[in-house]
Each structure stands twice: as structure tokens, then as C-alpha cells.
Amino acid sequence: LGERDIVLLQNHGVVVVGNSLEEAVLRAIALEEQAEWNLLASNFGSYTSIPPASLQRARVSSPAGPWKYLCSLVEEQSGK
């Protein structure tokens, strides 16, 4: 993958990696959500891409906070 964390494979899906399982899962979730937003935005015509500086800030954030939040949602759904 080189310096990339996500690779889209034509007709095969996606490969997502991270420094931990949590990081890889969060990237996969973020990718799916972004794809949904892009599809919705495309229904309204052209849209503006996210500026590279904003993307960089998002990439350096820690996965600990969102991971704990997602785990709490799973626990709620499973009744723990």
C-alpha cells in the first residue's frame, strides 16, 4: 500500500489498514460514511472537495475517542 492506508480494488472491494485493529476499523467506517456523503452530494450536482489541510488534521487525530464511542454503541445494542 505504500504510504496509503486505504486502497480501492476495482471490482473487488477495499483494503483498509491501520496501526491497530481499532484504527483500521475506524478508517473503514469513515470510508463508508464518506462514500455515502459523496453519493448524496453528487445528487445535487458538483461539490467541493475537502481541503488537504483539513484532511491532514483528521489523519493525525487519535482513534481512542471514536473507538471508545463505537464500543459503547455496540455494548448498548448487545445489552451489556
PDB file of N, CA and C in Angstrom:
ATOM      1  N   LEU A   1       0.800  -1.190   0.000  1.00  0.00           N
ATOM      2  CA  LEU A   1       0.000   0.000   0.000  1.00  0.00           C
ATOM      3  C   LEU A   1       0.849   1.263   0.000  1.00  0.00           C
ATOM      4  N   GLY A   2       2.124   1.096   0.267  1.00  0.00           N
ATOM      5  CA  GLY A   2       2.990   2.262   0.300  1.00  0.00           C
ATOM      6  C   GLY A   2       2.630   3.175   1.454  1.00  0.00           C
ATOM      7  N   GLU A   3       2.471   4.456   1.172  1.00  0.00           N
ATOM      8  CA  GLU A   3       2.123   5.430   2.207  1.00  0.00           C
ATOM      9  C   GLU A   3       0.618   5.522   2.431  1.00  0.00           C
ATOM     10  N   ARG A   4      -0.152   4.748   1.711  1.00  0.00           N
ATOM     11  CA  ARG A   4      -1.621   4.826   1.799  1.00  0.00           C
ATOM     12  C   ARG A   4      -2.156   3.881   2.863  1.00  0.00           C
ATOM     13  N   ASP A   5      -3.329   4.214   3.376  1.00  0.00           N
ATOM     14  CA  ASP A   5      -3.998   3.393   4.377  1.00  0.00           C
ATOM     15  C   ASP A   5      -5.202   2.656   3.804  1.00  0.00           C
ATOM     16  N   ILE A   6      -5.667   3.134   2.649  1.00  0.00           N
ATOM     17  CA  ILE A   6      -6.862   2.570   2.019  1.00  0.00           C
ATOM     18  C   ILE A   6      -6.611   2.432   0.525  1.00  0.00           C
ATOM     19  N   VAL A   7      -6.989   1.276  -0.011  1.00  0.00           N
ATOM     20  CA  VAL A   7      -6.878   1.062  -1.452  1.00  0.00           C
ATOM     21  C   VAL A   7      -8.198   0.503  -1.956  1.00  0.00           C
ATOM     22  N   LEU A   8      -8.759   1.132  -2.981  1.00  0.00           N
ATOM     23  CA  LEU A   8      -9.961   0.615  -3.623  1.00  0.00           C
ATOM     24  C   LEU A   8      -9.525  -0.313  -4.749  1.00  0.00           C
ATOM     25  N   LEU A   9     -10.033  -1.534  -4.751  1.00  0.00           N
ATOM     26  CA  LEU A   9      -9.688  -2.530  -5.764  1.00  0.00           C
ATOM     27  C   LEU A   9     -10.850  -2.651  -6.737  1.00  0.00           C
ATOM     28  N   GLN A  10     -10.594  -2.305  -7.981  1.00  0.00           N
ATOM     29  CA  GLN A  10     -11.661  -2.331  -8.979  1.00  0.00           C
ATOM     30  C   GLN A  10     -12.298  -3.708  -9.037  1.00  0.00           C
ATOM     31  N   ASN A  11     -13.604  -3.758  -8.889  1.00  0.00           N
ATOM     32  CA  ASN A  11     -14.408  -4.984  -8.933  1.00  0.00           C
ATOM     33  C   ASN A  11     -14.109  -5.962  -7.798  1.00  0.00           C
ATOM     34  N   HIS A  12     -13.396  -5.523  -6.753  1.00  0.00           N
ATOM     35  CA  HIS A  12     -13.043  -6.437  -5.660  1.00  0.00           C
ATOM     36  C   HIS A  12     -13.295  -5.876  -4.275  1.00  0.00           C
ATOM     37  N   GLY A  13     -13.493  -4.583  -4.136  1.00  0.00           N
ATOM     38  CA  GLY A  13     -13.739  -4.023  -2.813  1.00  0.00           C
ATOM     39  C   GLY A  13     -12.634  -3.095  -2.370  1.00  0.00           C
ATOM     40  N   VAL A  14     -12.328  -3.183  -1.091  1.00  0.00           N
ATOM     41  CA  VAL A  14     -11.400  -2.229  -0.491  1.00  0.00           C
ATOM     42  C   VAL A  14     -10.481  -2.949   0.487  1.00  0.00           C
ATOM     43  N   VAL A  15      -9.265  -2.432   0.632  1.00  0.00           N
ATOM     44  CA  VAL A  15      -8.326  -2.888   1.659  1.00  0.00           C
ATOM     45  C   VAL A  15      -8.051  -1.694   2.559  1.00  0.00           C
ATOM     46  N   VAL A  16      -8.230  -1.888   3.869  1.00  0.00           N
ATOM     47  CA  VAL A  16      -8.003  -0.820   4.844  1.00  0.00           C
ATOM     48  C   VAL A  16      -7.024  -1.344   5.891  1.00  0.00           C
ATOM     49  N   VAL A  17      -5.994  -0.564   6.191  1.00  0.00           N
ATOM     50  CA  VAL A  17      -5.019  -0.957   7.208  1.00  0.00           C
ATOM     51  C   VAL A  17      -4.876   0.158   8.238  1.00  0.00           C
ATOM     52  N   GLY A  18      -4.326  -0.191   9.390  1.00  0.00           N
ATOM     53  CA  GLY A  18      -4.055   0.777  10.446  1.00  0.00           C
ATOM     54  C   GLY A  18      -2.974   0.237  11.352  1.00  0.00           C
ATOM     55  N   ASN A  19      -2.527   1.072  12.268  1.00  0.00           N
ATOM     56  CA  ASN A  19      -1.509   0.647  13.225  1.00  0.00           C
ATOM     57  C   ASN A  19      -2.079  -0.266  14.295  1.00  0.00           C
ATOM     58  N   SER A  20      -3.402  -0.354  14.366  1.00  0.00           N
ATOM     59  CA  SER A  20      -4.094  -1.243  15.295  1.00  0.00           C
ATOM     60  C   SER A  20      -5.405  -1.660  14.645  1.00  0.00           C
ATOM     61  N   LEU A  21      -6.025  -2.652  15.221  1.00  0.00           N
ATOM     62  CA  LEU A  21      -7.330  -3.082  14.718  1.00  0.00           C
ATOM     63  C   LEU A  21      -8.334  -1.940  14.829  1.00  0.00           C
ATOM     64  N   GLU A  22      -8.291  -1.238  15.956  1.00  0.00           N
ATOM     65  CA  GLU A  22      -9.214  -0.125  16.170  1.00  0.00           C
ATOM     66  C   GLU A  22      -9.058   0.930  15.084  1.00  0.00           C
ATOM     67  N   GLU A  23      -7.824   1.279  14.774  1.00  0.00           N
ATOM     68  CA  GLU A  23      -7.568   2.299  13.760  1.00  0.00           C
ATOM     69  C   GLU A  23      -8.064   1.846  12.386  1.00  0.00           C
ATOM     70  N   ALA A  24      -7.840   0.587  12.032  1.00  0.00           N
ATOM     71  CA  ALA A  24      -8.297   0.071  10.744  1.00  0.00           C
ATOM     72  C   ALA A  24      -9.824   0.076  10.659  1.00  0.00           C
ATOM     73  N   VAL A  25     -10.495  -0.323  11.746  1.00  0.00           N
ATOM     74  CA  VAL A  25     -11.967  -0.328  11.765  1.00  0.00           C
ATOM     75  C   VAL A  25     -12.511   1.086  11.616  1.00  0.00           C
ATOM     76  N   LEU A  26     -11.923   2.033  12.353  1.00  0.00           N
ATOM     77  CA  LEU A  26     -12.387   3.417  12.253  1.00  0.00           C
ATOM     78  C   LEU A  26     -12.179   3.973  10.854  1.00  0.00           C
ATOM     79  N   ARG A  27     -11.083   3.628  10.212  1.00  0.00           N
ATOM     80  CA  ARG A  27     -10.852   4.080   8.839  1.00  0.00           C
ATOM     81  C   ARG A  27     -11.874   3.476   7.889  1.00  0.00           C
ATOM     82  N   ALA A  28     -12.186   2.195   8.079  1.00  0.00           N
ATOM     83  CA  ALA A  28     -13.181   1.550   7.217  1.00  0.00           C
ATOM     84  C   ALA A  28     -14.552   2.194   7.389  1.00  0.00           C
ATOM     85  N   ILE A  29     -14.913   2.491   8.625  1.00  0.00           N
ATOM     86  CA  ILE A  29     -16.202   3.148   8.887  1.00  0.00           C
ATOM     87  C   ILE A  29     -16.209   4.537   8.269  1.00  0.00           C
ATOM     88  N   ALA A  30     -15.121   5.281   8.463  1.00  0.00           N
ATOM     89  CA  ALA A  30     -15.041   6.631   7.903  1.00  0.00           C
ATOM     90  C   ALA A  30     -15.105   6.596   6.379  1.00  0.00           C
ATOM     91  N   LEU A  31     -14.472   5.608   5.773  1.00  0.00           N
ATOM     92  CA  LEU A  31     -14.513   5.474   4.317  1.00  0.00           C
ATOM     93  C   LEU A  31     -15.939   5.249   3.832  1.00  0.00           C
ATOM     94  N   GLU A  32     -16.652   4.354   4.491  1.00  0.00           N
ATOM     95  CA  GLU A  32     -18.035   4.082   4.093  1.00  0.00           C
ATOM     96  C   GLU A  32     -18.917   5.320   4.258  1.00  0.00           C
ATOM     97  N   GLU A  33     -18.739   6.009   5.391  1.00  0.00           N
ATOM     98  CA  GLU A  33     -19.536   7.220   5.609  1.00  0.00           C
ATOM     99  C   GLU A  33     -19.210   8.282   4.565  1.00  0.00           C
ATOM    100  N   GLN A  34     -17.937   8.433   4.236  1.00  0.00           N
ATOM    101  CA  GLN A  34     -17.555   9.437   3.244  1.00  0.00           C
ATOM    102  C   GLN A  34     -18.112   9.078   1.871  1.00  0.00           C
ATOM    103  N   ALA A  35     -18.106   7.797   1.538  1.00  0.00           N
ATOM    104  CA  ALA A  35     -18.667   7.371   0.254  1.00  0.00           C
ATOM    105  C   ALA A  35     -20.165   7.695   0.192  1.00  0.00           C
ATOM    106  N   GLU A  36     -20.865   7.478   1.298  1.00  0.00           N
ATOM    107  CA  GLU A  36     -22.292   7.807   1.336  1.00  0.00           C
ATOM    108  C   GLU A  36     -22.511   9.307   1.158  1.00  0.00           C
ATOM    109  N   TRP A  37     -21.717  10.117   1.867  1.00  0.00           N
ATOM    110  CA  TRP A  37     -21.844  11.579   1.733  1.00  0.00           C
ATOM    111  C   TRP A  37     -21.526  12.033   0.316  1.00  0.00           C
ATOM    112  N   ASN A  38     -20.497  11.442  -0.288  1.00  0.00           N
ATOM    113  CA  ASN A  38     -20.146  11.805  -1.669  1.00  0.00           C
ATOM    114  C   ASN A  38     -21.284  11.465  -2.624  1.00  0.00           C
ATOM    115  N   LEU A  39     -21.909  10.307  -2.426  1.00  0.00           N
ATOM    116  CA  LEU A  39     -23.027   9.915  -3.281  1.00  0.00           C
ATOM    117  C   LEU A  39     -24.192  10.885  -3.113  1.00  0.00           C
ATOM    118  N   LEU A  40     -24.505  11.220  -1.871  1.00  0.00           N
ATOM    119  CA  LEU A  40     -25.576  12.186  -1.626  1.00  0.00           C
ATOM    120  C   LEU A  40     -25.256  13.543  -2.244  1.00  0.00           C
ATOM    121  N   ALA A  41     -24.022  14.000  -2.067  1.00  0.00           N
ATOM    122  CA  ALA A  41     -23.627  15.307  -2.611  1.00  0.00           C
ATOM    123  C   ALA A  41     -23.689  15.309  -4.131  1.00  0.00           C
ATOM    124  N   SER A  42     -23.352  14.188  -4.758  1.00  0.00           N
ATOM    125  CA  SER A  42     -23.361  14.139  -6.222  1.00  0.00           C
ATOM    126  C   SER A  42     -24.774  14.279  -6.784  1.00  0.00           C
ATOM    127  N   ASN A  43     -25.789  13.971  -5.977  1.00  0.00           N
ATOM    128  CA  ASN A  43     -27.171  14.144  -6.415  1.00  0.00           C
ATOM    129  C   ASN A  43     -27.555  15.608  -6.576  1.00  0.00           C
ATOM    130  N   PHE A  44     -26.770  16.496  -5.967  1.00  0.00           N
ATOM    131  CA  PHE A  44     -27.045  17.926  -6.037  1.00  0.00           C
ATOM    132  C   PHE A  44     -26.137  18.634  -7.035  1.00  0.00           C
ATOM    133  N   GLY A  45     -25.462  17.893  -7.865  1.00  0.00           N
ATOM    134  CA  GLY A  45     -24.547  18.489  -8.842  1.00  0.00           C
ATOM    135  C   GLY A  45     -23.116  18.398  -8.354  1.00  0.00           C
ATOM    136  N   SER A  46     -22.324  19.364  -8.737  1.00  0.00           N
ATOM    137  CA  SER A  46     -20.913  19.327  -8.346  1.00  0.00           C
ATOM    138  C   SER A  46     -20.762  19.714  -6.878  1.00  0.00           C
ATOM    139  N   TYR A  47     -19.683  19.254  -6.275  1.00  0.00           N
ATOM    140  CA  TYR A  47     -19.412  19.574  -4.883  1.00  0.00           C
ATOM    141  C   TYR A  47     -17.933  19.884  -4.713  1.00  0.00           C
ATOM    142  N   THR A  48     -17.609  20.543  -3.630  1.00  0.00           N
ATOM    143  CA  THR A  48     -16.240  20.947  -3.353  1.00  0.00           C
ATOM    144  C   THR A  48     -15.554  19.888  -2.497  1.00  0.00           C
ATOM    145  N   SER A  49     -14.347  19.518  -2.870  1.00  0.00           N
ATOM    146  CA  SER A  49     -13.584  18.539  -2.096  1.00  0.00           C
ATOM    147  C   SER A  49     -13.126  19.144  -0.775  1.00  0.00           C
ATOM    148  N   ILE A  50     -12.849  18.279   0.180  1.00  0.00           N
ATOM    149  CA  ILE A  50     -12.326  18.716   1.472  1.00  0.00           C
ATOM    150  C   ILE A  50     -10.894  19.203   1.265  1.00  0.00           C
ATOM    151  N   PRO A  51     -10.554  20.373   1.789  1.00  0.00           N
ATOM    152  CA  PRO A  51      -9.192  20.893   1.625  1.00  0.00           C
ATOM    153  C   PRO A  51      -8.149  19.948   2.234  1.00  0.00           C
ATOM    154  N   PRO A  52      -7.000  19.781   1.584  1.00  0.00           N
ATOM    155  CA  PRO A  52      -5.957  18.879   2.093  1.00  0.00           C
ATOM    156  C   PRO A  52      -5.551  19.162   3.540  1.00  0.00           C
ATOM    157  N   ALA A  53      -5.514  20.431   3.954  1.00  0.00           N
ATOM    158  CA  ALA A  53      -5.130  20.747   5.335  1.00  0.00           C
ATOM    159  C   ALA A  53      -6.128  20.154   6.332  1.00  0.00           C
ATOM    160  N   SER A  54      -7.401  20.176   5.992  1.00  0.00           N
ATOM    161  CA  SER A  54      -8.419  19.595   6.866  1.00  0.00           C
ATOM    162  C   SER A  54      -8.266  18.084   6.934  1.00  0.00           C
ATOM    163  N   LEU A  55      -7.974  17.480   5.810  1.00  0.00           N
ATOM    164  CA  LEU A  55      -7.762  16.031   5.794  1.00  0.00           C
ATOM    165  C   LEU A  55      -6.565  15.652   6.648  1.00  0.00           C
ATOM    166  N   GLN A  56      -5.500  16.425   6.581  1.00  0.00           N
ATOM    167  CA  GLN A  56      -4.306  16.127   7.367  1.00  0.00           C
ATOM    168  C   GLN A  56      -4.607  16.199   8.864  1.00  0.00           C
ATOM    169  N   ARG A  57      -5.369  17.195   9.295  1.00  0.00           N
ATOM    170  CA  ARG A  57      -5.734  17.305  10.706  1.00  0.00           C
ATOM    171  C   ARG A  57      -6.523  16.077  11.148  1.00  0.00           C
ATOM    172  N   ALA A  58      -7.395  15.592  10.301  1.00  0.00           N
ATOM    173  CA  ALA A  58      -8.191  14.415  10.641  1.00  0.00           C
ATOM    174  C   ALA A  58      -7.323  13.169  10.730  1.00  0.00           C
ATOM    175  N   ARG A  59      -6.324  13.083   9.894  1.00  0.00           N
ATOM    176  CA  ARG A  59      -5.456  11.897   9.882  1.00  0.00           C
ATOM    177  C   ARG A  59      -4.586  11.785  11.117  1.00  0.00           C
ATOM    178  N   VAL A  60      -4.219  12.894  11.731  1.00  0.00           N
ATOM    179  CA  VAL A  60      -3.325  12.835  12.882  1.00  0.00           C
ATOM    180  C   VAL A  60      -4.074  12.700  14.203  1.00  0.00           C
ATOM    181  N   SER A  61      -5.390  12.738  14.165  1.00  0.00           N
ATOM    182  CA  SER A  61      -6.147  12.593  15.408  1.00  0.00           C
ATOM    183  C   SER A  61      -6.077  11.147  15.897  1.00  0.00           C
ATOM    184  N   SER A  62      -6.194  10.975  17.184  1.00  0.00           N
ATOM    185  CA  SER A  62      -6.110   9.658  17.807  1.00  0.00           C
ATOM    186  C   SER A  62      -7.418   8.887  17.625  1.00  0.00           C
ATOM    187  N   PRO A  63      -7.330   7.577  17.381  1.00  0.00           N
ATOM    188  CA  PRO A  63      -8.553   6.777  17.250  1.00  0.00           C
ATOM    189  C   PRO A  63      -9.179   6.395  18.583  1.00  0.00           C
ATOM    190  N   ALA A  64      -8.535   6.720  19.706  1.00  0.00           N
ATOM    191  CA  ALA A  64      -9.018   6.261  21.011  1.00  0.00           C
ATOM    192  C   ALA A  64     -10.426   6.767  21.327  1.00  0.00           C
ATOM    193  N   GLY A  65     -10.686   8.057  21.126  1.00  0.00           N
ATOM    194  CA  GLY A  65     -12.006   8.604  21.447  1.00  0.00           C
ATOM    195  C   GLY A  65     -13.126   7.993  20.630  1.00  0.00           C
ATOM    196  N   PRO A  66     -13.026   8.035  19.284  1.00  0.00           N
ATOM    197  CA  PRO A  66     -14.089   7.435  18.471  1.00  0.00           C
ATOM    198  C   PRO A  66     -14.236   5.933  18.715  1.00  0.00           C
ATOM    199  N   TRP A  67     -13.124   5.239  18.976  1.00  0.00           N
ATOM    200  CA  TRP A  67     -13.197   3.789  19.204  1.00  0.00           C
ATOM    201  C   TRP A  67     -14.015   3.495  20.460  1.00  0.00           C
ATOM    202  N   LYS A  68     -13.752   4.225  21.533  1.00  0.00           N
ATOM    203  CA  LYS A  68     -14.498   4.011  22.773  1.00  0.00           C
ATOM    204  C   LYS A  68     -15.986   4.296  22.556  1.00  0.00           C
ATOM    205  N   TYR A  69     -16.277   5.326  21.785  1.00  0.00           N
ATOM    206  CA  TYR A  69     -17.674   5.659  21.492  1.00  0.00           C
ATOM    207  C   TYR A  69     -18.349   4.519  20.726  1.00  0.00           C
ATOM    208  N   LEU A  70     -17.685   4.012  19.694  1.00  0.00           N
ATOM    209  CA  LEU A  70     -18.275   2.922  18.908  1.00  0.00           C
ATOM    210  C   LEU A  70     -18.450   1.667  19.757  1.00  0.00           C
ATOM    211  N   CYS A  71     -17.493   1.381  20.625  1.00  0.00           N
ATOM    212  CA  CYS A  71     -17.627   0.218  21.510  1.00  0.00           C
ATOM    213  C   CYS A  71     -18.828   0.383  22.438  1.00  0.00           C
ATOM    214  N   SER A  72     -19.058   1.607  22.929  1.00  0.00           N
ATOM    215  CA  SER A  72     -20.207   1.837  23.799  1.00  0.00           C
ATOM    216  C   SER A  72     -21.522   1.607  23.050  1.00  0.00           C
ATOM    217  N   LEU A  73     -21.561   1.968  21.765  1.00  0.00           N
ATOM    218  CA  LEU A  73     -22.766   1.728  20.972  1.00  0.00           C
ATOM    219  C   LEU A  73     -23.021   0.233  20.799  1.00  0.00           C
ATOM    220  N   VAL A  74     -21.960  -0.525  20.553  1.00  0.00           N
ATOM    221  CA  VAL A  74     -22.098  -1.979  20.406  1.00  0.00           C
ATOM    222  C   VAL A  74     -22.570  -2.591  21.708  1.00  0.00           C
ATOM    223  N   GLU A  75     -22.011  -2.141  22.812  1.00  0.00           N
ATOM    224  CA  GLU A  75     -22.434  -2.661  24.121  1.00  0.00           C
ATOM    225  C   GLU A  75     -23.908  -2.366  24.386  1.00  0.00           C
ATOM    226  N   GLU A  76     -24.346  -1.165  24.025  1.00  0.00           N
ATOM    227  CA  GLU A  76     -25.764  -0.812  24.193  1.00  0.00           C
ATOM    228  C   GLU A  76     -26.650  -1.730  23.369  1.00  0.00           C
ATOM    229  N   GLN A  77     -26.256  -1.985  22.136  1.00  0.00           N
ATOM    230  CA  GLN A  77     -27.063  -2.817  21.245  1.00  0.00           C
ATOM    231  C   GLN A  77     -27.093  -4.280  21.714  1.00  0.00           C
ATOM    232  N   SER A  78     -26.000  -4.731  22.310  1.00  0.00           N
ATOM    233  CA  SER A  78     -25.946  -6.133  22.731  1.00  0.00           C
ATOM    234  C   SER A  78     -26.484  -6.335  24.152  1.00  0.00           C
ATOM    235  N   GLY A  79     -26.837  -5.223  24.826  1.00  0.00           N
ATOM    236  CA  GLY A  79     -27.428  -5.326  26.157  1.00  0.00           C
ATOM    237  C   GLY A  79     -26.427  -5.535  27.263  1.00  0.00           C
ATOM    238  N   LYS A  80     -25.157  -5.229  27.042  1.00  0.00           N
ATOM    239  CA  LYS A  80     -24.144  -5.416  28.104  1.00  0.00           C
ATOM    240  C   LYS A  80     -24.173  -4.296  29.087  1.00  0.00           C
TER     241      LYS A  80
END
